Amino acid sequence: MSDDDDGGAPPPAQDAHRRPRRGSSHGSSAGPSSRVAAQQQQQQQQRPARVDPRFDSMFGRVDARRVEQNYAFLREAEAQEEVQRRLRIRCLKCVLRRSELEDAGEDLDEYDLSDYEREVFGEDHQRDLWQMKRTPPPHLYAELEQLQRASQLYTAKTRDATVKDRRSRVKQALMKKEVASVKAGVKAKPYFPKKAEVKRAVLADTFVRLNDKGGKAAVDRYVIRKRKK
């Protein structure tokens, strides 16, 4: 029988311990990128944490009054920006009102300004008036909405700051009364007012301030508004 009849020799068995391909997870060591990432992570762990010197205890306690005095120029700049913003809002409302009247069919002369418009624009803002008249109304409406939103945010922020300052003044007044009572011998030691007592004192101060400003009607309006909330 010839060699062709026996079907040939069987194929060699595959090596079970063949070297894994590159990128395979079996028996392969970490790549260069992973080693670099591990080294960077280790260096970050060994690096001391950064500390802001403004909040470090070695510089002492923060004096809020001094900080407020040092940054008072920012408050003045914000107040000036609010004045300019409110003037711009009034000008935009005037121009948009004129545009609405013209769309409704009113025949308005370009140079015929009303008394209110003359008061708002004056002689210093005539160029702004002519520029607004040439601007499409949708752009004016968008600018007006943006300015009104910014004005509302500023009003809310300043109102909160005013309330905090008034609360601080009322609390200091209560403490001064306690210290005066101790010095006069009425009390043995000062009494630190609680939050509820400070809140009642602030409310009483609000009533006095409103009564001096607008009388009993102003106080009644404030009470009604607080009840609605």
mmCIF file with all atom_site columns, N, CA, C and O in Angstrom, residues 188-208:
data_model
loop_
_atom_site.group_PDB
_atom_site.id
_atom_site.type_symbol
_atom_site.label_atom_id
_atom_site.label_alt_id
_atom_site.label_comp_id
_atom_site.label_asym_id
_atom_site.label_entity_id
_atom_site.label_seq_id
_atom_site.pdbx_PDB_ins_code
_atom_site.Cartn_x
_atom_site.Cartn_y
_atom_site.Cartn_z
_atom_site.occupancy
_atom_site.B_iso_or_equiv
_atom_site.pdbx_formal_charge
_atom_site.auth_seq_id
_atom_site.auth_comp_id
_atom_site.auth_asym_id
_atom_site.auth_atom_id
_atom_site.pdbx_PDB_model_num
ATOM 1  N N  . ALA A 1 188 ? -26.357 90.758  86.918 1.00 0.00 ? 188 ALA A N  1
ATOM 2  C CA . ALA A 1 188 ? -25.034 90.299  87.317 1.00 0.00 ? 188 ALA A CA 1
ATOM 3  C C  . ALA A 1 188 ? -24.149 90.019  86.109 1.00 0.00 ? 188 ALA A C  1
ATOM 4  O O  . ALA A 1 188 ? -22.935 90.238  86.147 1.00 0.00 ? 188 ALA A O  1
ATOM 5  N N  . LYS A 1 189 ? -24.733 89.537  85.023 1.00 0.00 ? 189 LYS A N  1
ATOM 6  C CA . LYS A 1 189 ? -23.975 89.248  83.809 1.00 0.00 ? 189 LYS A CA 1
ATOM 7  C C  . LYS A 1 189 ? -24.869 89.479  82.598 1.00 0.00 ? 189 LYS A C  1
ATOM 8  O O  . LYS A 1 189 ? -26.099 89.399  82.696 1.00 0.00 ? 189 LYS A O  1
ATOM 9  N N  . PRO A 1 190 ? -24.282 89.777  81.465 1.00 0.00 ? 190 PRO A N  1
ATOM 10 C CA . PRO A 1 190 ? -25.099 90.068  80.275 1.00 0.00 ? 190 PRO A CA 1
ATOM 11 C C  . PRO A 1 190 ? -25.782 88.812  79.752 1.00 0.00 ? 190 PRO A C  1
ATOM 12 O O  . PRO A 1 190 ? -25.292 87.693  79.912 1.00 0.00 ? 190 PRO A O  1
ATOM 13 N N  . TYR A 1 191 ? -26.924 89.025  79.131 1.00 0.00 ? 191 TYR A N  1
ATOM 14 C CA . TYR A 1 191 ? -27.703 87.938  78.550 1.00 0.00 ? 191 TYR A CA 1
ATOM 15 C C  . TYR A 1 191 ? -27.583 88.010  77.035 1.00 0.00 ? 191 TYR A C  1
ATOM 16 O O  . TYR A 1 191 ? -27.854 89.050  76.429 1.00 0.00 ? 191 TYR A O  1
ATOM 17 N N  . PHE A 1 192 ? -27.142 86.928  76.438 1.00 0.00 ? 192 PHE A N  1
ATOM 18 C CA . PHE A 1 192 ? -26.995 86.890  74.990 1.00 0.00 ? 192 PHE A CA 1
ATOM 19 C C  . PHE A 1 192 ? -28.350 86.558  74.363 1.00 0.00 ? 192 PHE A C  1
ATOM 20 O O  . PHE A 1 192 ? -28.912 85.489  74.636 1.00 0.00 ? 192 PHE A O  1
ATOM 21 N N  . PRO A 1 193 ? -28.887 87.458  73.550 1.00 0.00 ? 193 PRO A N  1
ATOM 22 C CA . PRO A 1 193 ? -30.231 87.228  72.992 1.00 0.00 ? 193 PRO A CA 1
ATOM 23 C C  . PRO A 1 193 ? -30.250 86.050  72.030 1.00 0.00 ? 193 PRO A C  1
ATOM 24 O O  . PRO A 1 193 ? -29.302 85.819  71.277 1.00 0.00 ? 193 PRO A O  1
ATOM 25 N N  . LYS A 1 194 ? -31.344 85.324  72.056 1.00 0.00 ? 194 LYS A N  1
ATOM 26 C CA . LYS A 1 194 ? -31.515 84.193  71.154 1.00 0.00 ? 194 LYS A CA 1
ATOM 27 C C  . LYS A 1 194 ? -32.066 84.671  69.809 1.00 0.00 ? 194 LYS A C  1
ATOM 28 O O  . LYS A 1 194 ? -32.420 85.828  69.630 1.00 0.00 ? 194 LYS A O  1
ATOM 29 N N  . LYS A 1 195 ? -32.142 83.735  68.868 1.00 0.00 ? 195 LYS A N  1
ATOM 30 C CA . LYS A 1 195 ? -32.582 84.089  67.517 1.00 0.00 ? 195 LYS A CA 1
ATOM 31 C C  . LYS A 1 195 ? -34.016 84.604  67.510 1.00 0.00 ? 195 LYS A C  1
ATOM 32 O O  . LYS A 1 195 ? -34.339 85.551  66.787 1.00 0.00 ? 195 LYS A O  1
ATOM 33 N N  . ALA A 1 196 ? -34.881 83.980  68.312 1.00 0.00 ? 196 ALA A N  1
ATOM 34 C CA . ALA A 1 196 ? -36.280 84.411  68.333 1.00 0.00 ? 196 ALA A CA 1
ATOM 35 C C  . ALA A 1 196 ? -36.406 85.837  68.865 1.00 0.00 ? 196 ALA A C  1
ATOM 36 O O  . ALA A 1 196 ? -37.189 86.648  68.346 1.00 0.00 ? 196 ALA A O  1
ATOM 37 N N  . GLU A 1 197 ? -35.620 86.159  69.884 1.00 0.00 ? 197 GLU A N  1
ATOM 38 C CA . GLU A 1 197 ? -35.673 87.510  70.438 1.00 0.00 ? 197 GLU A CA 1
ATOM 39 C C  . GLU A 1 197 ? -35.126 88.536  69.451 1.00 0.00 ? 197 GLU A C  1
ATOM 40 O O  . GLU A 1 197 ? -35.681 89.633  69.299 1.00 0.00 ? 197 GLU A O  1
ATOM 41 N N  . VAL A 1 198 ? -34.049 88.180  68.762 1.00 0.00 ? 198 VAL A N  1
ATOM 42 C CA . VAL A 1 198 ? -33.504 89.084  67.743 1.00 0.00 ? 198 VAL A CA 1
ATOM 43 C C  . VAL A 1 198 ? -34.505 89.274  66.608 1.00 0.00 ? 198 VAL A C  1
ATOM 44 O O  . VAL A 1 198 ? -34.675 90.382  66.082 1.00 0.00 ? 198 VAL A O  1
ATOM 45 N N  . LYS A 1 199 ? -35.203 88.215  66.237 1.00 0.00 ? 199 LYS A N  1
ATOM 46 C CA . LYS A 1 199 ? -36.201 88.308  65.175 1.00 0.00 ? 199 LYS A CA 1
ATOM 47 C C  . LYS A 1 199 ? -37.340 89.240  65.574 1.00 0.00 ? 199 LYS A C  1
ATOM 48 O O  . LYS A 1 199 ? -37.808 90.054  64.765 1.00 0.00 ? 199 LYS A O  1
ATOM 49 N N  . ARG A 1 200 ? -37.797 89.145  66.821 1.00 0.00 ? 200 ARG A N  1
ATOM 50 C CA . ARG A 1 200 ? -38.859 90.054  67.288 1.00 0.00 ? 200 ARG A CA 1
ATOM 51 C C  . ARG A 1 200 ? -38.370 91.499  67.322 1.00 0.00 ? 200 ARG A C  1
ATOM 52 O O  . ARG A 1 200 ? -39.117 92.426  66.971 1.00 0.00 ? 200 ARG A O  1
ATOM 53 N N  . ALA A 1 201 ? -37.117 91.694  67.716 1.00 0.00 ? 201 ALA A N  1
ATOM 54 C CA . ALA A 1 201 ? -36.572 93.053  67.744 1.00 0.00 ? 201 ALA A CA 1
ATOM 55 C C  . ALA A 1 201 ? -36.440 93.622  66.333 1.00 0.00 ? 201 ALA A C  1
ATOM 56 O O  . ALA A 1 201 ? -36.712 94.808  66.102 1.00 0.00 ? 201 ALA A O  1
ATOM 57 N N  . VAL A 1 202 ? -36.043 92.790  65.376 1.00 0.00 ? 202 VAL A N  1
ATOM 58 C CA . VAL A 1 202 ? -35.951 93.247  63.980 1.00 0.00 ? 202 VAL A CA 1
ATOM 59 C C  . VAL A 1 202 ? -37.331 93.597  63.443 1.00 0.00 ? 202 VAL A C  1
ATOM 60 O O  . VAL A 1 202 ? -37.506 94.597  62.730 1.00 0.00 ? 202 VAL A O  1
ATOM 61 N N  . LEU A 1 203 ? -38.340 92.800  63.786 1.00 0.00 ? 203 LEU A N  1
ATOM 62 C CA . LEU A 1 203 ? -39.699 93.085  63.337 1.00 0.00 ? 203 LEU A CA 1
ATOM 63 C C  . LEU A 1 203 ? -40.214 94.395  63.935 1.00 0.00 ? 203 LEU A C  1
ATOM 64 O O  . LEU A 1 203 ? -40.847 95.206  63.242 1.00 0.00 ? 203 LEU A O  1
ATOM 65 N N  . ALA A 1 204 ? -39.928 94.613  65.214 1.00 0.00 ? 204 ALA A N  1
ATOM 66 C CA . ALA A 1 204 ? -40.336 95.875  65.842 1.00 0.00 ? 204 ALA A CA 1
ATOM 67 C C  . ALA A 1 204 ? -39.621 97.060  65.200 1.00 0.00 ? 204 ALA A C  1
ATOM 68 O O  . ALA A 1 204 ? -40.225 98.120  64.967 1.00 0.00 ? 204 ALA A O  1
ATOM 69 N N  . ASP A 1 205 ? -38.343 96.888  64.883 1.00 0.00 ? 205 ASP A N  1
ATOM 70 C CA . ASP A 1 205 ? -37.606 97.960  64.208 1.00 0.00 ? 205 ASP A CA 1
ATOM 71 C C  . ASP A 1 205 ? -38.181 98.232  62.821 1.00 0.00 ? 205 ASP A C  1
ATOM 72 O O  . ASP A 1 205 ? -38.236 99.391  62.378 1.00 0.00 ? 205 ASP A O  1
ATOM 73 N N  . THR A 1 206 ? -38.625 97.179  62.142 1.00 0.00 ? 206 THR A N  1
ATOM 74 C CA . THR A 1 206 ? -39.243 97.356  60.821 1.00 0.00 ? 206 THR A CA 1
ATOM 75 C C  . THR A 1 206 ? -40.537 98.150  60.929 1.00 0.00 ? 206 THR A C  1
ATOM 76 O O  . THR A 1 206 ? -40.808 99.046  60.113 1.00 0.00 ? 206 THR A O  1
ATOM 77 N N  . PHE A 1 207 ? -41.351 97.840  61.939 1.00 0.00 ? 207 PHE A N  1
ATOM 78 C CA . PHE A 1 207 ? -42.601 98.577  62.131 1.00 0.00 ? 207 PHE A CA 1
ATOM 79 C C  . PHE A 1 207 ? -42.334 100.058 62.419 1.00 0.00 ? 207 PHE A C  1
ATOM 80 O O  . PHE A 1 207 ? -43.019 100.939 61.887 1.00 0.00 ? 207 PHE A O  1
ATOM 81 N N  . VAL A 1 208 ? -41.342 100.323 63.248 1.00 0.00 ? 208 VAL A N  1
ATOM 82 C CA . VAL A 1 208 ? -41.014 101.716 63.562 1.00 0.00 ? 208 VAL A CA 1
ATOM 83 C C  . VAL A 1 208 ? -40.527 102.455 62.315 1.00 0.00 ? 208 VAL A C  1
ATOM 84 O O  . VAL A 1 208 ? -40.917 103.602 62.050 1.00 0.00 ? 208 VAL A O  1
#
